[in-house]
Amino acid sequence: MTSGDARLRAARTRYDDAVHAERRARVAAAPEIRARRERLRRAARWGVVACVLVIVGCLVAAALFVWSGARDQRRLDDDEQARDTASTTVAALLTADPAHADAYVDRVLSLTAGAQHERVAKARDQLRDAVAAEPEPNTGQVLSAGVTGRSGDDVVVVLVAQASDPSLIGASAADRRITLRVTMTERDDRWLLSRSEVVE
Amino acid sequence: MSRRWTLPIAVCSAVLAVVLCVAAVMWRTPAAAQTRSADELSAQAGGIVATVFSASRPTWKADRARARSLTADPFATSSSKALSDGPPDGVQEVRWTPTDVGVVDAQPESGEVLVVVRATVTPMSGAASSQVKSVQARFVRDDGRWLLSGLDELR
């Protein structure tokens, strides 16, 4: 046997020993590796659960924010439309041309609803005659209007108007400036004046 | 789909959900602030106006001090003398009682309100007299409190 053969055999023996040692080490470490994998899997599972909770929570919160924001915006829009329409309606009610008394009454009827509409409809002829008997056209303008609150779906508006003939809306003719409390009702996407009251 | 992608996808979805939630809050904020101002002015404006313009002879100085604490410029400056003077001759009490408070405009930091009040003046002797007044009052928010910053008597 040559010295080369002896070195080769020794190397093979060392290689086999190393392979066996690696196998033994792998077997010895297997439970720890399995445990670590299991820990990572469990952590990932909890991570996914946490993410799902965050997603659900955020979606619910976002839906609530959108819902309440839409409700707030709708209220602001309703208030603004009711207030603006109350102003233009009261100005229209205080603006009457004796030469067009019938048109005035028709306009008042088209801008009112409920009790106010019925009252004007019942007194249609008297109102037309009163407007026609005026010596000159009457005018009116609203100086300020503000929303006081709601009565069901109706919006209550208080406003101050200046009129050449406040009696057109039931106020004393002596005072050119009047304060009114009016109720606006929404019908078919239109705000109509359903009640008016002079604040004295 | 491999299970190894589950966690990254869940994390990305959670981040997107948080972004969506923040966007919803930002979208809601302006309308909510305006609504809150309108509600606060509706509840407080009448009382503030009434307090600023009401005083009783026995407590006149304290009433005026309280009135000054509820005002802001330019109204505070323009009315400083009136809010510092003593009671007018022969007047026992001036009392403003709000009957209607209508919000004309409400912004997060300012607002305008139409206030209808019954103003009653009680003389030292004789019967009290009342009249209805309508005033347009302007307010500013200062450190969370609404203060009267302007006033026009409309009627």
CSV table of C-alpha atoms in Angstrom, one decimal:
chain,number,residue,atom,x,y,z
A,1,MET,CA,0.0,0.0,0.0
A,2,THR,CA,1.4,3.3,-1.0
A,3,SER,CA,1.3,6.4,1.1
A,4,GLY,CA,-1.1,7.9,-1.4
A,5,ASP,CA,-3.6,5.2,-0.8
A,6,ALA,CA,-3.4,5.7,3.0
A,7,ARG,CA,-4.0,9.5,2.6
A,8,LEU,CA,-7.0,8.8,0.4
A,9,ARG,CA,-8.5,6.3,2.9
A,10,ALA,CA,-7.9,8.7,5.7
A,11,ALA,CA,-9.6,11.5,3.8
A,12,ARG,CA,-12.6,9.3,3.0
A,13,THR,CA,-12.9,8.4,6.6
A,14,ARG,CA,-12.8,12.0,7.7
A,15,TYR,CA,-15.4,12.8,5.0
A,16,ASP,CA,-17.7,10.0,6.2
A,17,ASP,CA,-17.3,11.2,9.8
A,18,ALA,CA,-18.2,14.7,8.8
A,19,VAL,CA,-21.3,13.5,6.9
A,20,HIS,CA,-22.4,11.5,9.9
A,21,ALA,CA,-21.7,14.4,12.3
A,22,GLU,CA,-23.8,16.7,10.0
A,23,ARG,CA,-26.6,14.2,10.0
A,24,ARG,CA,-26.5,13.8,13.8
A,25,ALA,CA,-26.5,17.6,14.2
A,26,ARG,CA,-29.5,17.9,11.8
A,27,VAL,CA,-31.4,15.3,13.7
A,28,ALA,CA,-30.5,17.0,17.0
A,29,ALA,CA,-31.6,20.4,15.7
A,30,ALA,CA,-34.8,19.2,14.0
A,31,PRO,CA,-37.2,19.9,17.0
A,32,GLU,CA,-35.8,23.4,17.4
A,33,ILE,CA,-36.1,24.1,13.7
A,34,ARG,CA,-39.7,22.8,13.7
A,35,ALA,CA,-40.5,24.9,16.8
A,36,ARG,CA,-39.1,28.0,15.1
A,37,ARG,CA,-41.1,27.4,11.9
A,38,GLU,CA,-44.2,26.9,14.0
A,39,ARG,CA,-43.5,30.1,15.9
A,40,LEU,CA,-43.1,32.0,12.6
A,41,ARG,CA,-46.3,30.4,11.2
A,42,ARG,CA,-48.2,31.4,14.4
A,43,ALA,CA,-46.9,34.9,14.3
A,44,ALA,CA,-47.9,35.2,10.6
A,45,ARG,CA,-51.3,33.9,11.5
A,46,TRP,CA,-51.7,36.5,14.2
A,47,GLY,CA,-50.4,39.2,11.9
A,48,VAL,CA,-53.1,38.3,9.3
A,49,VAL,CA,-55.8,38.3,12.0
A,50,ALA,CA,-54.6,41.7,13.2
A,51,CYS,CA,-54.6,43.0,9.6
A,52,VAL,CA,-58.2,41.7,9.1
A,53,LEU,CA,-59.3,43.4,12.3
A,54,VAL,CA,-57.6,46.7,11.2
A,55,ILE,CA,-59.3,46.4,7.7
A,56,VAL,CA,-62.7,45.7,9.2
A,57,GLY,CA,-62.4,48.5,11.8
A,58,CYS,CA,-61.2,51.0,9.2
A,59,LEU,CA,-63.9,50.1,6.7
A,60,VAL,CA,-66.6,50.4,9.4
A,61,ALA,CA,-65.1,53.7,10.6
A,62,ALA,CA,-64.8,55.0,7.0
A,63,ALA,CA,-68.4,54.0,6.3
A,64,LEU,CA,-69.6,55.9,9.5
A,65,PHE,CA,-67.6,59.0,8.6
A,66,VAL,CA,-69.0,59.0,5.0
A,67,TRP,CA,-72.5,58.5,6.3
A,68,SER,CA,-72.3,61.3,8.9
A,69,GLY,CA,-70.5,63.6,6.5
A,70,ALA,CA,-73.2,63.0,3.9
A,71,ARG,CA,-75.8,63.7,6.5
A,72,ASP,CA,-74.1,66.9,7.6
A,73,GLN,CA,-73.7,68.0,4.0
A,74,ARG,CA,-77.4,67.2,3.3
A,75,ARG,CA,-78.5,69.3,6.3
A,76,LEU,CA,-76.3,72.2,5.2
A,77,ASP,CA,-77.7,72.0,1.7
A,78,ASP,CA,-81.3,71.8,2.9
A,79,ASP,CA,-80.8,74.7,5.3
A,80,GLU,CA,-79.2,76.9,2.6
A,81,GLN,CA,-81.9,76.0,0.0
A,82,ALA,CA,-84.7,76.6,2.5
A,83,ARG,CA,-83.2,79.9,3.7
A,84,ASP,CA,-82.6,81.2,0.1
A,85,THR,CA,-86.0,80.0,-1.1
A,86,ALA,CA,-87.7,81.6,2.0
A,87,SER,CA,-86.0,84.9,1.1
A,88,THR,CA,-87.0,84.8,-2.6
A,89,THR,CA,-90.6,83.6,-1.7
A,90,VAL,CA,-91.2,86.4,0.9
A,91,ALA,CA,-89.8,89.0,-1.5
A,92,ALA,CA,-92.2,87.7,-4.2
A,93,LEU,CA,-95.1,87.8,-1.8
A,94,LEU,CA,-94.3,91.4,-1.0
A,95,THR,CA,-93.9,92.4,-4.7
A,96,ALA,CA,-97.3,93.0,-6.3
A,97,ASP,CA,-98.2,94.9,-9.5
A,98,PRO,CA,-101.8,96.1,-9.6
A,99,ALA,CA,-101.7,95.8,-13.4
A,100,HIS,CA,-101.0,92.0,-13.0
A,101,ALA,CA,-103.0,91.0,-10.0
A,102,ASP,CA,-104.0,87.6,-11.4
A,103,ALA,CA,-100.3,86.8,-12.1
A,104,TYR,CA,-99.5,87.8,-8.6
A,105,VAL,CA,-102.0,85.4,-7.1
A,106,ASP,CA,-100.9,82.6,-9.4
A,107,ARG,CA,-97.3,83.2,-8.3
A,108,VAL,CA,-98.2,83.2,-4.6
A,109,LEU,CA,-100.1,79.9,-5.1
A,110,SER,CA,-97.1,78.3,-6.9
A,111,LEU,CA,-94.7,79.3,-4.1
A,112,THR,CA,-96.8,78.1,-1.2
A,113,ALA,CA,-98.0,74.8,0.2
A,114,GLY,CA,-100.1,73.4,3.1
A,115,ALA,CA,-102.1,75.9,5.2
A,116,GLN,CA,-100.6,78.9,3.6
A,117,HIS,CA,-101.6,77.7,0.1
A,118,GLU,CA,-105.1,76.8,1.3
A,119,ARG,CA,-105.6,80.2,2.9
A,120,VAL,CA,-104.5,82.0,-0.3
A,121,ALA,CA,-106.6,79.7,-2.5
A,122,LYS,CA,-109.7,80.4,-0.4
A,123,ALA,CA,-109.2,84.2,-0.4
A,124,ARG,CA,-108.0,84.2,-4.0
A,125,ASP,CA,-110.6,86.7,-5.3
A,126,GLN,CA,-110.2,89.1,-2.3
A,127,LEU,CA,-106.4,89.0,-2.7
A,128,ARG,CA,-106.6,89.7,-6.4
A,129,ASP,CA,-109.1,92.6,-5.8
A,130,ALA,CA,-106.9,94.0,-3.0
A,131,VAL,CA,-103.8,93.9,-5.2
A,132,ALA,CA,-105.6,95.4,-8.2
A,133,ALA,CA,-106.9,98.3,-6.0
A,134,GLU,CA,-103.4,99.4,-5.0
A,135,PRO,CA,-102.5,102.8,-6.5
A,136,GLU,CA,-99.0,101.7,-7.5
A,137,PRO,CA,-96.8,98.6,-7.6
A,138,ASN,CA,-95.6,97.3,-4.2
A,139,THR,CA,-92.1,96.0,-3.7
A,140,GLY,CA,-90.3,94.1,-0.9
A,141,GLN,CA,-86.9,92.7,-0.2
A,142,VAL,CA,-85.5,90.5,2.5
A,143,LEU,CA,-82.7,92.0,4.6
A,144,SER,CA,-81.6,88.9,6.4
A,145,ALA,CA,-82.7,85.3,6.9
A,146,GLY,CA,-81.6,82.6,9.2
A,147,VAL,CA,-82.5,79.0,10.0
A,148,THR,CA,-83.9,78.6,13.5
A,149,GLY,CA,-84.3,74.8,13.4
A,150,ARG,CA,-86.4,72.0,12.1
A,151,SER,CA,-89.9,70.8,12.6
A,152,GLY,CA,-89.9,67.2,11.4
A,153,ASP,CA,-88.7,67.5,7.8
A,154,ASP,CA,-89.7,71.2,7.6
A,155,VAL,CA,-87.2,74.0,8.0
A,156,VAL,CA,-88.2,77.0,10.1
A,157,VAL,CA,-86.6,80.3,9.0
A,158,VAL,CA,-86.8,83.7,10.6
A,159,LEU,CA,-86.3,86.7,8.4
A,160,VAL,CA,-86.5,90.5,8.4
A,161,ALA,CA,-88.0,92.1,5.3
A,162,GLN,CA,-88.6,95.7,4.1
A,163,ALA,CA,-91.8,96.2,2.2
A,164,SER,CA,-93.8,99.1,0.8
A,165,ASP,CA,-97.0,97.2,1.8
A,166,PRO,CA,-96.3,94.7,4.6
A,167,SER,CA,-100.1,93.9,4.8
A,168,LEU,CA,-99.6,91.7,1.7
A,169,ILE,CA,-98.2,89.1,4.1
A,170,GLY,CA,-100.5,89.9,7.0
A,171,ALA,CA,-98.3,92.4,8.9
A,172,SER,CA,-99.3,95.8,10.1
A,173,ALA,CA,-99.1,98.3,7.2
A,174,ALA,CA,-97.6,100.9,9.6
A,175,ASP,CA,-94.3,99.2,10.0
A,176,ARG,CA,-92.2,99.0,6.8
A,177,ARG,CA,-89.8,96.6,8.4
A,178,ILE,CA,-91.2,93.3,9.5
A,179,THR,CA,-89.9,90.2,11.2
A,180,LEU,CA,-91.4,86.9,10.0
A,181,ARG,CA,-91.1,83.3,11.1
A,182,VAL,CA,-91.8,81.0,8.1
A,183,THR,CA,-91.9,77.2,7.7
A,184,MET,CA,-90.5,75.8,4.5
A,185,THR,CA,-91.7,72.4,3.3
A,186,GLU,CA,-90.0,70.3,0.6
A,187,ARG,CA,-92.3,69.0,-2.1
A,188,ASP,CA,-91.0,67.3,-5.2
A,189,ASP,CA,-87.5,68.8,-4.7
A,190,ARG,CA,-88.9,72.3,-4.3
A,191,TRP,CA,-89.1,74.3,-1.1
A,192,LEU,CA,-92.5,75.9,-0.6
A,193,LEU,CA,-93.7,78.2,2.1
A,194,SER,CA,-96.3,76.4,4.2
A,195,ARG,CA,-96.7,78.7,7.1
A,196,SER,CA,-95.9,82.3,7.9
A,197,GLU,CA,-96.2,84.3,11.1
A,198,VAL,CA,-95.4,87.9,11.9
A,199,VAL,CA,-93.2,88.2,15.0
A,200,GLU,CA,-94.4,91.2,16.9
B,1,MET,CA,-51.8,31.4,-4.3
B,2,SER,CA,-48.9,30.6,-2.0
B,3,ARG,CA,-49.4,31.0,1.8
B,4,ARG,CA,-46.3,33.1,2.0
B,5,TRP,CA,-48.1,35.9,0.2
B,6,THR,CA,-51.0,36.0,2.7
B,7,LEU,CA,-49.3,38.2,5.3
B,8,PRO,CA,-47.9,40.8,2.8
B,9,ILE,CA,-51.3,41.0,1.0
B,10,ALA,CA,-53.0,41.4,4.4
B,11,VAL,CA,-50.6,44.2,5.5
B,12,CYS,CA,-51.0,46.1,2.1
B,13,SER,CA,-54.8,45.8,2.5
B,14,ALA,CA,-54.7,47.1,6.0
B,15,VAL,CA,-52.6,50.1,4.9
B,16,LEU,CA,-55.1,50.8,2.1
B,17,ALA,CA,-58.0,50.6,4.6
B,18,VAL,CA,-56.2,53.1,6.9
B,19,VAL,CA,-55.7,55.4,4.0
B,20,LEU,CA,-59.4,55.1,3.0
B,21,CYS,CA,-60.4,55.8,6.6
B,22,VAL,CA,-58.2,59.0,6.8
B,23,ALA,CA,-59.6,60.1,3.4
B,24,ALA,CA,-63.2,59.7,4.8
B,25,VAL,CA,-62.3,61.7,7.9
B,26,MET,CA,-60.8,64.5,5.7
B,27,TRP,CA,-63.8,64.5,3.4
B,28,ARG,CA,-66.2,64.7,6.4
B,29,THR,CA,-64.4,67.4,8.3
B,30,PRO,CA,-65.5,70.6,6.6
B,31,ALA,CA,-69.2,69.8,6.7
B,32,ALA,CA,-69.0,68.5,10.3
B,33,ALA,CA,-67.2,71.7,11.3
B,34,GLN,CA,-69.9,73.9,9.7
B,35,THR,CA,-72.7,71.8,11.2
B,36,ARG,CA,-71.0,72.0,14.6
B,37,SER,CA,-70.7,75.8,14.3
B,38,ALA,CA,-74.3,76.1,13.3
B,39,ASP,CA,-75.5,74.0,16.3
B,40,GLU,CA,-73.3,76.0,18.7
B,41,LEU,CA,-74.4,79.4,17.4
B,42,SER,CA,-78.0,78.3,17.4
B,43,ALA,CA,-77.7,77.3,21.1
B,44,GLN,CA,-75.4,80.1,22.3
B,45,ALA,CA,-76.0,83.3,20.1
B,46,GLY,CA,-79.2,84.3,21.7
B,47,GLY,CA,-77.8,84.0,25.2
B,48,ILE,CA,-74.6,85.9,24.3
B,49,VAL,CA,-76.6,88.8,22.7
B,50,ALA,CA,-79.0,88.9,25.7
B,51,THR,CA,-76.1,88.9,28.2
B,52,VAL,CA,-74.3,91.7,26.4
B,53,PHE,CA,-77.3,94.0,26.3
B,54,SER,CA,-78.9,93.1,29.7
B,55,ALA,CA,-78.0,94.8,33.0
B,56,SER,CA,-79.6,95.4,36.3
B,57,ARG,CA,-78.8,98.5,38.4
B,58,PRO,CA,-77.8,96.6,41.6
B,59,THR,CA,-75.3,94.4,39.6
B,60,TRP,CA,-74.6,96.9,36.8
B,61,LYS,CA,-70.8,96.8,37.1
B,62,ALA,CA,-70.6,93.0,37.2
B,63,ASP,CA,-73.1,92.7,34.4
B,64,ARG,CA,-71.1,95.1,32.2
B,65,ALA,CA,-67.8,93.2,33.0
B,66,ARG,CA,-69.6,89.9,32.0
B,67,ALA,CA,-70.8,91.6,28.8
B,68,ARG,CA,-67.3,92.8,27.9
B,69,SER,CA,-65.9,89.3,28.4
B,70,LEU,CA,-68.3,88.1,25.7
B,71,THR,CA,-67.2,90.6,23.0
B,72,ALA,CA,-64.4,90.6,20.5
B,73,ASP,CA,-63.1,93.3,18.1
B,74,PRO,CA,-64.3,95.3,16.3
B,75,PHE,CA,-67.5,95.3,18.4
B,76,ALA,CA,-65.5,95.3,21.7
B,77,THR,CA,-63.7,98.5,20.7
B,78,SER,CA,-66.7,100.3,19.2
B,79,SER,CA,-68.8,99.5,22.2
B,80,SER,CA,-66.2,99.8,25.0
B,81,LYS,CA,-67.6,103.1,26.3
B,82,ALA,CA,-71.2,101.9,26.3
B,83,LEU,CA,-70.1,98.7,28.1
B,84,SER,CA,-68.2,100.6,30.7
B,85,ASP,CA,-70.7,103.4,31.6
B,86,GLY,CA,-72.9,103.2,34.6
B,87,PRO,CA,-76.7,102.8,34.3
B,88,PRO,CA,-78.6,105.5,32.5
B,89,ASP,CA,-80.6,107.9,34.7
B,90,GLY,CA,-83.9,106.5,35.8
B,91,VAL,CA,-83.3,103.0,34.5
B,92,GLN,CA,-83.6,100.1,36.9
B,93,GLU,CA,-83.0,97.3,34.4
B,94,VAL,CA,-82.6,96.5,30.8
B,95,ARG,CA,-83.4,92.9,29.8
B,96,TRP,CA,-83.1,91.4,26.4
B,97,THR,CA,-84.9,88.0,26.0
B,98,PRO,CA,-84.2,86.1,22.8
B,99,THR,CA,-87.3,84.6,21.1
B,100,ASP,CA,-85.9,83.5,17.7
B,101,VAL,CA,-82.3,82.6,16.7
B,102,GLY,CA,-81.7,82.0,13.0
B,103,VAL,CA,-78.3,81.0,11.7
B,104,VAL,CA,-77.5,83.0,8.6
B,105,ASP,CA,-74.0,81.7,8.0
B,106,ALA,CA,-71.9,79.3,10.0
B,107,GLN,CA,-68.2,78.8,9.3
B,108,PRO,CA,-65.7,76.8,11.5
B,109,GLU,CA,-64.3,80.0,13.0
B,110,SER,CA,-67.0,82.7,12.4
B,111,GLY,CA,-70.7,83.0,11.9
B,112,GLU,CA,-73.7,85.4,11.5
B,113,VAL,CA,-77.0,85.0,13.3
B,114,LEU,CA,-80.3,86.8,13.1
B,115,VAL,CA,-81.6,87.2,16.6
B,116,VAL,CA,-85.0,88.4,17.5
B,117,VAL,CA,-85.3,89.6,21.1
B,118,ARG,CA,-87.9,91.2,23.4
B,119,ALA,CA,-86.1,94.2,24.9
B,120,THR,CA,-87.7,95.3,28.1
B,121,VAL,CA,-86.6,98.5,29.9
B,122,THR,CA,-87.7,98.8,33.6
B,123,PRO,CA,-87.6,102.4,34.9
B,124,MET,CA,-86.9,103.3,38.5
B,125,SER,CA,-90.6,104.1,38.9
B,126,GLY,CA,-93.4,103.2,36.6
B,127,ALA,CA,-94.3,100.3,34.3
B,128,ALA,CA,-91.7,98.4,32.2
B,129,SER,CA,-91.9,98.9,28.4
B,130,SER,CA,-91.1,96.2,25.8
B,131,GLN,CA,-90.4,96.1,22.1
B,132,VAL,CA,-89.3,93.4,19.7
B,133,LYS,CA,-86.0,94.0,18.0
B,134,SER,CA,-84.3,92.0,15.3
B,135,VAL,CA,-80.5,92.2,15.2
B,136,GLN,CA,-77.9,90.7,12.9
B,137,ALA,CA,-75.0,89.6,15.1
B,138,ARG,CA,-71.6,88.5,14.0
B,139,PHE,CA,-69.5,86.0,16.0
B,140,VAL,CA,-66.0,84.8,16.0
B,141,ARG,CA,-64.6,81.7,17.7
B,142,ASP,CA,-61.9,82.5,20.2
B,143,ASP,CA,-60.2,79.7,22.0
B,144,GLY,CA,-63.3,77.6,21.7
B,145,ARG,CA,-65.7,80.3,22.8
B,146,TRP,CA,-68.0,82.3,20.6
B,147,LEU,CA,-67.7,86.0,21.1
B,148,LEU,CA,-69.9,88.8,19.7
B,149,SER,CA,-67.8,90.7,17.1
B,150,GLY,CA,-70.4,92.9,15.4
B,151,LEU,CA,-74.1,93.8,15.5
B,152,ASP,CA,-76.5,95.6,13.2
B,153,GLU,CA,-80.0,96.5,14.4
B,154,LEU,CA,-82.3,95.6,11.5
B,155,ARG,CA,-85.6,96.4,13.2
